[in-house]
XYZ file of C-alpha atoms in Angstrom:
600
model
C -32.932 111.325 136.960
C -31.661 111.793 140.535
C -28.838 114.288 139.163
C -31.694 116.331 137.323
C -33.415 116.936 140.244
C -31.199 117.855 141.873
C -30.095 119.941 139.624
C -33.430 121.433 139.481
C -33.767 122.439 143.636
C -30.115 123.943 143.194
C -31.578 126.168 140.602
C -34.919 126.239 142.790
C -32.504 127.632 145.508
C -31.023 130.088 142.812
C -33.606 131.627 141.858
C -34.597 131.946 145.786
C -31.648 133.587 146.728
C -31.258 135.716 143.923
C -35.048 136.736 144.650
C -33.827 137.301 148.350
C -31.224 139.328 147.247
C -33.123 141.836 144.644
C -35.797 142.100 147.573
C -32.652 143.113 150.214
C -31.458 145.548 147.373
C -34.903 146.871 146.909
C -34.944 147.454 150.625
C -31.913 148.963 150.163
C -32.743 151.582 148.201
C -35.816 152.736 149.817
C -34.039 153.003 153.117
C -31.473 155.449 150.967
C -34.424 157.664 149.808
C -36.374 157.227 153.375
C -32.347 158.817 154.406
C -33.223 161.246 151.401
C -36.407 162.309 152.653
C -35.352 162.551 156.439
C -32.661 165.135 155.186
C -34.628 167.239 153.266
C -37.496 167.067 156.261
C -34.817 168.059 158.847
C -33.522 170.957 156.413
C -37.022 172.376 156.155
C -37.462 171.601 160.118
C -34.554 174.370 160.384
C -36.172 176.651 158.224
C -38.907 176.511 160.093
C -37.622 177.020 163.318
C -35.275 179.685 162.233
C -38.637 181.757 160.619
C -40.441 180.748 164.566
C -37.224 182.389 165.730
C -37.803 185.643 163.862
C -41.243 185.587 164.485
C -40.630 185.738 168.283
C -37.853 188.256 168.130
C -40.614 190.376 166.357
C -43.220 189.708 168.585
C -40.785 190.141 171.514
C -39.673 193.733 169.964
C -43.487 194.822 169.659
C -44.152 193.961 173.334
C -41.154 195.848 174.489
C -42.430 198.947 172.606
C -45.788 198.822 173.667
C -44.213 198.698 177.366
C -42.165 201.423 176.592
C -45.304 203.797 174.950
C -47.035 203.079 177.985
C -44.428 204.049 180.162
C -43.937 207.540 178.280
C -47.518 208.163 178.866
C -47.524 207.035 182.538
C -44.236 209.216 182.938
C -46.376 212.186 181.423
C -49.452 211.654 183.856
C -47.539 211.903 186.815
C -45.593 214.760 185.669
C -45.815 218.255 188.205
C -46.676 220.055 184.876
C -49.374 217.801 183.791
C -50.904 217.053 187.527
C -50.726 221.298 187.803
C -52.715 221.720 184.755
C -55.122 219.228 185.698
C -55.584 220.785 188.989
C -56.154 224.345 187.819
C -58.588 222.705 184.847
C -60.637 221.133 187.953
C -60.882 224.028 190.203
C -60.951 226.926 187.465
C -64.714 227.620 189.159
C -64.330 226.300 192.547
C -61.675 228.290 194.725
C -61.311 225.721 197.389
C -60.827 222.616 194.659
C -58.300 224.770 193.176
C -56.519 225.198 196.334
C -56.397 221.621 197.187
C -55.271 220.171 193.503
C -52.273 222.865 193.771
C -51.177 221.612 197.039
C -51.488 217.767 195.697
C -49.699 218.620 192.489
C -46.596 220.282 194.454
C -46.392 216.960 196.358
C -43.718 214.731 194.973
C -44.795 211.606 192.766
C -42.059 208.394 192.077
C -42.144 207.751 188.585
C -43.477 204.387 187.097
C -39.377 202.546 186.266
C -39.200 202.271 182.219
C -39.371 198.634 181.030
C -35.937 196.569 180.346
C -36.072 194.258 177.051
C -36.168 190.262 178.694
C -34.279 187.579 176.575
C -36.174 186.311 174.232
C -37.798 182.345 175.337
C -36.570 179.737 172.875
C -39.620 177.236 171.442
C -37.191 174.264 171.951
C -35.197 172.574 174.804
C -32.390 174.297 176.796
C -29.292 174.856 175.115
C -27.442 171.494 174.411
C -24.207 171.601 175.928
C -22.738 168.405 174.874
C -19.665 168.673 173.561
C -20.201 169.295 169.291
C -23.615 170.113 169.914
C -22.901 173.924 168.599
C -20.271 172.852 166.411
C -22.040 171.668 163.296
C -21.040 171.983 159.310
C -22.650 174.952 158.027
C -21.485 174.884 154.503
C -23.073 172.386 152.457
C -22.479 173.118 148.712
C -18.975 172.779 146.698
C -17.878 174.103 143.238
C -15.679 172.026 141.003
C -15.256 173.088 137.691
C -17.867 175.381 137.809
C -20.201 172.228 138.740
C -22.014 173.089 142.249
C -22.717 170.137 144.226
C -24.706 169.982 147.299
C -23.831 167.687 150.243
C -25.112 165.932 153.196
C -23.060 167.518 155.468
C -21.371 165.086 158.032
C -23.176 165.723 161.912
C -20.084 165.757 164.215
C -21.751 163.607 167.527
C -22.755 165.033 170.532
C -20.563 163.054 172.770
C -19.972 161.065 174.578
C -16.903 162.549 176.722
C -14.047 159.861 177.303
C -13.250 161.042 181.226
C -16.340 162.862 182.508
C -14.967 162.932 185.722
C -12.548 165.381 184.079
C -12.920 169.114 183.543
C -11.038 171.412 181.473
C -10.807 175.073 180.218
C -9.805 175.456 176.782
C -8.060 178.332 174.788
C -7.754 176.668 171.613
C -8.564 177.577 167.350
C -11.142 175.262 165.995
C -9.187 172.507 165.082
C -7.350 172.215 168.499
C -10.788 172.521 170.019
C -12.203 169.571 167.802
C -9.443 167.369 169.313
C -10.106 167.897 172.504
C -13.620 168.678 172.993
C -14.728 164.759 173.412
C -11.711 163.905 175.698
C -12.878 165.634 179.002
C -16.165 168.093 179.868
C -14.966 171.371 178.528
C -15.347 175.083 179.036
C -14.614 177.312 176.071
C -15.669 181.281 175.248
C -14.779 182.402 177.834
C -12.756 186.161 177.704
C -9.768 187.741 179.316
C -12.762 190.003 180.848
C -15.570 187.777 181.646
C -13.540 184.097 182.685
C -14.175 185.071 186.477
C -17.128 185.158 185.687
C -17.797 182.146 183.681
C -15.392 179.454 185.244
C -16.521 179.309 188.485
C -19.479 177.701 187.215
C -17.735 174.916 186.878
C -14.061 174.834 188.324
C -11.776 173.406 185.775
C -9.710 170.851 186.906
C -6.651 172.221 184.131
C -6.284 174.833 181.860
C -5.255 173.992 178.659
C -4.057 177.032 176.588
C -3.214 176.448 172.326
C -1.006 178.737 170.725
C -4.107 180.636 169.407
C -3.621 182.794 166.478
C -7.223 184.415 166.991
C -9.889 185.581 169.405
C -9.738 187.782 172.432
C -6.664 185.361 173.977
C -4.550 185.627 170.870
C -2.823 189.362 171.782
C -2.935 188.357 175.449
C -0.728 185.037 174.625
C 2.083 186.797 171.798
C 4.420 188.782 172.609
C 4.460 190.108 175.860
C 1.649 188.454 178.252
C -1.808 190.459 178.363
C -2.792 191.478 181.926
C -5.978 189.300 181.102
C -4.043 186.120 180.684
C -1.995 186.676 184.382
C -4.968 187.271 186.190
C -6.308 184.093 184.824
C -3.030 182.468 185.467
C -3.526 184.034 188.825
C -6.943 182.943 189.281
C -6.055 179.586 188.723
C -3.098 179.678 191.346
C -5.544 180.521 194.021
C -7.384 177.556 193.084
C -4.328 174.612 191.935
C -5.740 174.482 188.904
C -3.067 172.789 186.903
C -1.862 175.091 184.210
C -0.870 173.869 180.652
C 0.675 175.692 177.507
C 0.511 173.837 174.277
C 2.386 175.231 171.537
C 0.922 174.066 167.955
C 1.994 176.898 165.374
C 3.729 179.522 164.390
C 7.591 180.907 166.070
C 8.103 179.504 169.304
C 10.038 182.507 169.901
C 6.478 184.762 170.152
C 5.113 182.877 172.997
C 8.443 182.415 175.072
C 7.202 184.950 177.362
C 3.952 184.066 177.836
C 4.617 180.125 178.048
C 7.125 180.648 181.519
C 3.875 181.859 183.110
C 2.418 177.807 183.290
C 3.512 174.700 184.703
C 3.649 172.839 182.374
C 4.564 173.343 178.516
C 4.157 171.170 175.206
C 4.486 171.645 171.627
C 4.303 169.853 168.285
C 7.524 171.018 167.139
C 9.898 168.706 167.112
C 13.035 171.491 166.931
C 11.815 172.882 170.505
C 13.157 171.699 173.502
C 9.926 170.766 174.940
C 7.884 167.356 176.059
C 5.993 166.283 172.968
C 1.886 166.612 173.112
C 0.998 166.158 168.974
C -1.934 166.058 167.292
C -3.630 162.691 167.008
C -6.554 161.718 165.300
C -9.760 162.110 167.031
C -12.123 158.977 166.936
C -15.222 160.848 167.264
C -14.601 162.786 164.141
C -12.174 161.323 162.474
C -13.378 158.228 161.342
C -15.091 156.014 158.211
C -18.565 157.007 158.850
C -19.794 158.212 155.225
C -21.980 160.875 154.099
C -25.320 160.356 153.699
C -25.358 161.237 149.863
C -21.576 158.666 149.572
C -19.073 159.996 147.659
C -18.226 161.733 144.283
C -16.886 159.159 141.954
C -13.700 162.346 141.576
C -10.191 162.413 142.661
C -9.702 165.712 144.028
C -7.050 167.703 145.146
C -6.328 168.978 148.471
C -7.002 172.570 147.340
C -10.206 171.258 145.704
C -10.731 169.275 148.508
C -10.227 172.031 151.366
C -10.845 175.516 149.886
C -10.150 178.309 152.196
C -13.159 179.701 153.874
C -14.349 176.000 155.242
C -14.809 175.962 159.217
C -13.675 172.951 160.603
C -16.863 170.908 160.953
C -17.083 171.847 157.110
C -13.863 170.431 156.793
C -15.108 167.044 158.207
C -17.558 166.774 155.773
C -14.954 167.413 152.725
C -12.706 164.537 154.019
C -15.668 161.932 153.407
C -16.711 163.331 149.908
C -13.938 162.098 146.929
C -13.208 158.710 145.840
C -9.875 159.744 146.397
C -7.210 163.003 147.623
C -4.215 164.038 146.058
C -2.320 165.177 148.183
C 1.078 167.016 147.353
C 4.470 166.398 149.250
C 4.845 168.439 152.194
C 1.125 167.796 153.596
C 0.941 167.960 157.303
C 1.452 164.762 158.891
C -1.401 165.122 160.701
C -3.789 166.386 158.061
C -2.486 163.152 156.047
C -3.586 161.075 159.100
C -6.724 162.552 159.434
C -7.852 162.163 155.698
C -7.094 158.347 155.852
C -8.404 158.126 159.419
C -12.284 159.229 157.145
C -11.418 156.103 155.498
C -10.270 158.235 151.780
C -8.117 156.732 149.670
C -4.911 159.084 149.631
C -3.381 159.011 146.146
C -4.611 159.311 142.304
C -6.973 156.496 142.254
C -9.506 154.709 144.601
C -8.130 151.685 146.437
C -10.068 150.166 148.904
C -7.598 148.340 150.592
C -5.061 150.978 150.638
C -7.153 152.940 152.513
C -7.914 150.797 154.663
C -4.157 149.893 155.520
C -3.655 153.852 155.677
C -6.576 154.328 158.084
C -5.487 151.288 160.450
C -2.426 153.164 160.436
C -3.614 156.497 161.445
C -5.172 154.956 164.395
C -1.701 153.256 165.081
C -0.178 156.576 165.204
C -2.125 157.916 167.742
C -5.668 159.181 169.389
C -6.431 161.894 171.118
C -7.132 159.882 173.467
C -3.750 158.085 173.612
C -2.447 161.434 173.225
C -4.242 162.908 176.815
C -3.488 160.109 178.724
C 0.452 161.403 178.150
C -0.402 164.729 178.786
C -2.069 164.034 182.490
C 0.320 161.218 183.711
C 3.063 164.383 183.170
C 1.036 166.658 184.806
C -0.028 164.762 187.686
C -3.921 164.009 186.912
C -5.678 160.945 186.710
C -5.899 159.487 183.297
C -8.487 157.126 184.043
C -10.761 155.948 180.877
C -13.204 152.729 179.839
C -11.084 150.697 177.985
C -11.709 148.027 175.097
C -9.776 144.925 176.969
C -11.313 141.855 175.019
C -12.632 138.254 176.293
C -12.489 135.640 173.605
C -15.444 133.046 173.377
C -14.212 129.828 171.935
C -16.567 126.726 171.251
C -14.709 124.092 169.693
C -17.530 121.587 168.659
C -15.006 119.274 166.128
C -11.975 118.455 168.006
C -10.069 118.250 164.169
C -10.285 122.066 164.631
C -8.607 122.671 167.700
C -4.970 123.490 166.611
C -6.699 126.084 163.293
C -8.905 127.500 165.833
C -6.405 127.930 168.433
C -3.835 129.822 166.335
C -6.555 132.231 164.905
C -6.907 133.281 168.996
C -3.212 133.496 168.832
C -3.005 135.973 165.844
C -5.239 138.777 167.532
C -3.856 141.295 169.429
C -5.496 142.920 173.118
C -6.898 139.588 174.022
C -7.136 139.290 177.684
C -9.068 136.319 178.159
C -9.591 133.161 176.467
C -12.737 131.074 177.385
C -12.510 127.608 175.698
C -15.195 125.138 175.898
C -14.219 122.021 174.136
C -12.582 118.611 174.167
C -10.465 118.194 177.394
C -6.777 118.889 175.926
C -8.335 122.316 174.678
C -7.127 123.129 177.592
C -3.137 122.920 178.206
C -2.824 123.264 174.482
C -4.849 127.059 174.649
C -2.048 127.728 177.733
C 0.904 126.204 175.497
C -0.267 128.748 172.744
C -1.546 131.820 174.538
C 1.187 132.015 177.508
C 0.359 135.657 177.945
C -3.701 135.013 178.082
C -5.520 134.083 181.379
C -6.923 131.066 179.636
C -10.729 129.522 181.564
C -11.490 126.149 180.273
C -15.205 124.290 180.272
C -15.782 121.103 179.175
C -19.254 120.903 177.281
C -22.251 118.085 177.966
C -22.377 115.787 175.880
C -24.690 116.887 173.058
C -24.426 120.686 173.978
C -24.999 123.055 171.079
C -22.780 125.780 169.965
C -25.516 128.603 171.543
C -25.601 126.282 174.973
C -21.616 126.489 174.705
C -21.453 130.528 174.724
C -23.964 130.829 177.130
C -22.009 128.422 179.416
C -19.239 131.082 178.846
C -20.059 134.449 178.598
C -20.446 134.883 182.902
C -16.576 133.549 182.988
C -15.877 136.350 180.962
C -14.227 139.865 182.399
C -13.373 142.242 180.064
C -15.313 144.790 178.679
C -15.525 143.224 175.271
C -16.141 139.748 174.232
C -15.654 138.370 171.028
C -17.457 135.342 169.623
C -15.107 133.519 167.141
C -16.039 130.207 164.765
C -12.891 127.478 164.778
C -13.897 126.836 161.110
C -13.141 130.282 159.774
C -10.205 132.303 159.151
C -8.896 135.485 161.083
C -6.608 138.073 160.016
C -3.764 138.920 162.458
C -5.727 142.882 162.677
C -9.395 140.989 162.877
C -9.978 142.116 166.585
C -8.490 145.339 166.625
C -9.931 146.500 164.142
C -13.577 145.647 165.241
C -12.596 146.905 168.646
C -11.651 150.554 166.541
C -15.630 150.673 165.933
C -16.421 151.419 169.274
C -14.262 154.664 169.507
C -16.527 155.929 167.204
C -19.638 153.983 166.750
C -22.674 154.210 169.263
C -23.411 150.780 169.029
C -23.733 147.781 171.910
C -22.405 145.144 168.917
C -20.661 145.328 166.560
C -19.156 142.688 163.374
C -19.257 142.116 159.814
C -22.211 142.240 157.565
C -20.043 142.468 154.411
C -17.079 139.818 154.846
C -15.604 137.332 152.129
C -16.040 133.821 152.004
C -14.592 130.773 150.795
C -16.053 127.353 149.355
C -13.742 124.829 149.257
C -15.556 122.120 147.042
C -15.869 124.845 143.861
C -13.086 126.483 145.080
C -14.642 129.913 145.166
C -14.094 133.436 147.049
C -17.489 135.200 147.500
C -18.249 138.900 148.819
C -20.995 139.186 151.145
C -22.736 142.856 151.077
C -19.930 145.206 150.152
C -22.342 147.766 150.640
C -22.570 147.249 154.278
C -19.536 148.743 155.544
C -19.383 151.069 158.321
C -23.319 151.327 158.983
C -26.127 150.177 161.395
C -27.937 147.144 160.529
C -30.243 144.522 161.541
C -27.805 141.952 161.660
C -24.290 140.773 161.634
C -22.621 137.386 161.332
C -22.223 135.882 164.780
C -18.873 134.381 163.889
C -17.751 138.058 163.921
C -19.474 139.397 166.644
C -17.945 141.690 169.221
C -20.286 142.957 171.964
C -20.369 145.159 175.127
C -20.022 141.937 177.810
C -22.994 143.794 179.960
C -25.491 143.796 176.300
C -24.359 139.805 176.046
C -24.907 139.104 179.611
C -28.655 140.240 179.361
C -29.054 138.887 176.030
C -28.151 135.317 176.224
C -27.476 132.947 173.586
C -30.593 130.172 171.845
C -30.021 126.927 172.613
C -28.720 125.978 168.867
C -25.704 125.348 167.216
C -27.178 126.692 163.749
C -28.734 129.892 163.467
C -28.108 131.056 167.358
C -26.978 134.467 165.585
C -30.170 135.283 163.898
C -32.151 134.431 167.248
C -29.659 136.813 168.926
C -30.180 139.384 166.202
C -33.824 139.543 166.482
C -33.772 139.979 169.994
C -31.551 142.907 169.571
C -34.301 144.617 167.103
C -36.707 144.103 169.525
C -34.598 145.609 172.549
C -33.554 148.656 170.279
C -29.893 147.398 170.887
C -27.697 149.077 167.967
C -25.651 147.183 165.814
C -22.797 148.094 163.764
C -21.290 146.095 160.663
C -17.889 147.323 160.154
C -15.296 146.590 157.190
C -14.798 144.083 154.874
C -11.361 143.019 155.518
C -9.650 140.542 158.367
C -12.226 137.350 158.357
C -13.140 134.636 155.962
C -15.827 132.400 156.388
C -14.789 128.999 155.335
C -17.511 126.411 154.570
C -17.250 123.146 152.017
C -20.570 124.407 150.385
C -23.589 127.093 151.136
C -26.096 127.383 148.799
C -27.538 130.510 150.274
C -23.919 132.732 149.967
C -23.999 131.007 145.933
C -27.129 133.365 145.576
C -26.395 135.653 147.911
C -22.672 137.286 147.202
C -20.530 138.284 144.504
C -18.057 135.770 142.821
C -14.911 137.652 143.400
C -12.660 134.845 141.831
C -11.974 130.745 142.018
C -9.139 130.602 144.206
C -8.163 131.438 148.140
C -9.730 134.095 149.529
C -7.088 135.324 151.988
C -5.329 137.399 149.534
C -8.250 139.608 149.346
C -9.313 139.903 152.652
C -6.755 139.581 154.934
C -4.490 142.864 155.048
């Protein structure tokens, strides 16, 4: 009898959960058609304001002519002819009237000044100058096959800038541009006739000059140097602006002569004799945020992929489209780093962890980021930049799970800080195992709960991050940098896992949580994976509970309008003997460990 009941509230629970879950799915998919909607509103917003535009020019063209028709006629009325005719019409039968008119007419009248056309008034807000505010896909329908398919196109951000204390002047192509645009406040468009002009607006702090191959700089920079590009070179002597000449293309040979005019020289070319400045993948663009529409379920090739007459931001949007690229031997290094760095599988068939691997280790390779803090220690500029240093929260409520919870601290990489609060030889055993980590120790109250714990913690902590981790689960040696990648791109204040695996010990099964919830904002996260801004955390606070403190904390955050960010799937497992809820909740991946699947 007892076994039958409880049989029956486990399939009570069931059908709970697995109501739960349809009604999260349900959600779901009305927030993907709400996205939908918003699209298709925004698209006709455009329209709109680009037929207001018209409408204004028009206008605007109408007054100016009606200025100008009265000017003719105001031009005619003061005319000698005109005022001489009127006078001899007025005094045709009075001698002395005639007399005087001829006498006024002969006097000398200024002339009314014709009308000059004014810029036409936008209906919106000033122009955005942020930096990819102008530099949005345009292009948002492919052809495969003679299929046409329409996309969402990807919105490059509008900042922010990684050293705004930092200004540049760029000559750069598109691409070169794209790299650099979110690294420092930059000035581009400007012209070898108008850059006096336009740069003292702002006085660069460097000049940064690509190996451009079109616009008004690229005949000044080949061949022999352009008269525009040594006045600027000139111009920027006067001023010790720091000059810099990247070479990215084409023979070195063309812009030998040119080059010798700057201080300071790079290239990408690893056969010329030069300090190295290569391309790196740019966080800000170059990253696994996905299209609002997802992807084709297509492997495409890179000529499919990239056909000729994209513009870069329409190249963005192409990265994040196929399940998969095949690309063929002899692909840019760089283009191969920034198709996995969009989080697309590179090869003939979809493989999420593959890609994932290949996008960890396009980050590896280098950032912009990484890549400008070379290029200003060489030239003598401060490189100085938030960073993502990392404090470690530790509450070790079981004492049995000191040593597993202790060597999941020791896996991570960029840990700073370790803040344990636990049983009292927490302490020289976290400084035995993390030798390299200033390590703060706390011992808790008796009967403390896991939230009173953190909260006891979080104003020892220091660095700009601070991770919360659980001693019962399981990290992956790339758990924290990973997470800490999210912020390079993401705008969010927290960030963790909303899809994760998990493991039951007494069945012996590996669940996934949510595998739709990769790379996007939700309402909520698990707090055994959260990663947060130490500021957001510090104004937060923790509930006084050891269960559900996350949830508390993830309300609060919907009611602040704090942003959070669930990132991948891979580098945690959530280890519990049994949980009912994740039963109903996830997908049964297989009865066994669950390490081999998530941990990569």
């Amino acid at each position: 009898m007892a076994q039958a009941e409880r049989a029956a509230e486990l399939a009570r629970l069931l059908d709970a959960a697995q109501a739960k879950l349809a009604a999260a799915e349900q959600s779901a998919e009305e927030a993907r058609a709400l996205a939908e909607q918003l699209g298709e509103a925004e698209e006709r917003l455009e329209a709109e304001r680009a037929a207001a535009d018209k409408l204004r020019k028009e206008l605007a063209e109408q007054r100016f002519q009606a200025e100008v028709a009265n000017w003719k006629l105001s031009s005619i009325k003061v005319a000698r002819w005109n005022r001489l005719g009127d006078a001899i019409k007025s005094g045709k039968s009075n001698p002395m009237r005639l007399a005087k008119g001829l006498r006024g007419a002969a006097k000398p009248v200024k002339r009314p000044s014709a009308p000059k056309r004014k810029p036409v008034a936008g209906a919106g807000k000033a122009k955005d100058e942020r930096p990819g505010a102008a530099f949005q896909a345009t292009s948002t329908t492919r052809t495969l096959g003679g299929a046409s398919f329409k996309l969402k196109p990807f919105r490059v951000p509008t900042g922010p800038n990684t050293r705004p204390h930092l200004t540049a002047a760029v000559i750069a192509d598109p691409h070169a541009e794209a790299l650099l645009r979110y690294e420092w406040r930059q000035t581009t468009g400007f012209t070898p006739r108008d850059f006096a002009r336009v740069l003292p607006l702002e006085v660069p702090h460097l000049l940064v000059v690509e190996s451009v191959t079109q616009g008004p700089w690229a005949e000044e920079i080949a061949g022999e140097p352009g008269d525009g590009l040594k006045a600027l070179l000139a111009w920027c002597a006067e001023r010790g602006i720091r000059t810099v000449f990247w070479h990215t293309g084409g023979d070195v040979a063309a812009y030998a002569a040119a080059s010798e005019l700057f201080e300071h020289r790079f290239t990408t070319d690893l056969t010329v004799a030069w300090p190295r400045l290569q391309f790196g993948v740019q966080p800000r663009v170059h990253n696994p945020l996905p299209l609002a529409g997802g992807r084709i379920d297509r492997v495409l090739t890179l000529d499919q992929l990239l056909p000729g007459h994209l513009a870069y931001p329409d190249v963005l949007t192409s990265y994040r489209w196929p399940a998969a690229a095949d690309c063929p031997p002899g692909t840019p290094q760089w283009r191969l780093a920034e198709i996995a760095a969009c989080g697309t599988p590179i090869g003939t068939e979809p493989d999420a962890r593959r890609a994932h691997v290949a996008l960890r280790r396009a980050y590896q390779m280098g950032t912009m980021t990484e890549r400008i803090d070379e290029l200003l220690d060489a030239i003598g500029l401060p490189s100085a930049r938030a960073t993502l240093n990392t404090s470690v929260l530790l509450p070790i409520l079981d004492p049995y799970l000191m040593e597993h919870a202790l060597a999941q601290v020791a896996k991570q990489s960029g840990v700073d800080q370790l803040i344990v609060v636990g049983p009292p030889e927490a302490e020289l055993r976290a400084r035995d195992v993390l030798p390299d980590v200033d390590v703060i120790y706390r011992r808790p109250q008796p009967s403390m709960t896991e939230g009173a714990m953190l909260n006891a913690g979080i104003d020892l902590c220091e660095a700009d991050l601070v991770a919360v981790m659980d001693p019962r689960d399981v990290y992956g040696s790339h758990y924290l940098s990973d997470l800490r990648r999210a912020f390079l791109f993401s705008t969010a204040d927290i960030v963790g896992k909303a899809a994760y695996y998990a493991h039951l010990r007494k069945p012996q099964a590996t669940l996934l949580k949510q595998p739709d919830a990769e790379y996007s904002y939700l309402p909520e996260i698990a707090g055994a994976t959260l990663l947060a801004r130490r500021n957001t955390l510090r104004e937060l606070r923790f509930a006084d509970l050891t269960d559900g403190w996350d949830e508390v904390l993830m309300r609060q955050c919907r009611t602040d309008g704090i942003k959070v960010f669930s990132a991948d799937r891979f580098g945690y497992v959530r280890v519990r003997d049994e949980d009912r809820w994740l039963l109903g909740a996830a997908l049964l991946v297989e009865y066994g460990s669950a390490e081999p699947h998530a941990l990569i």
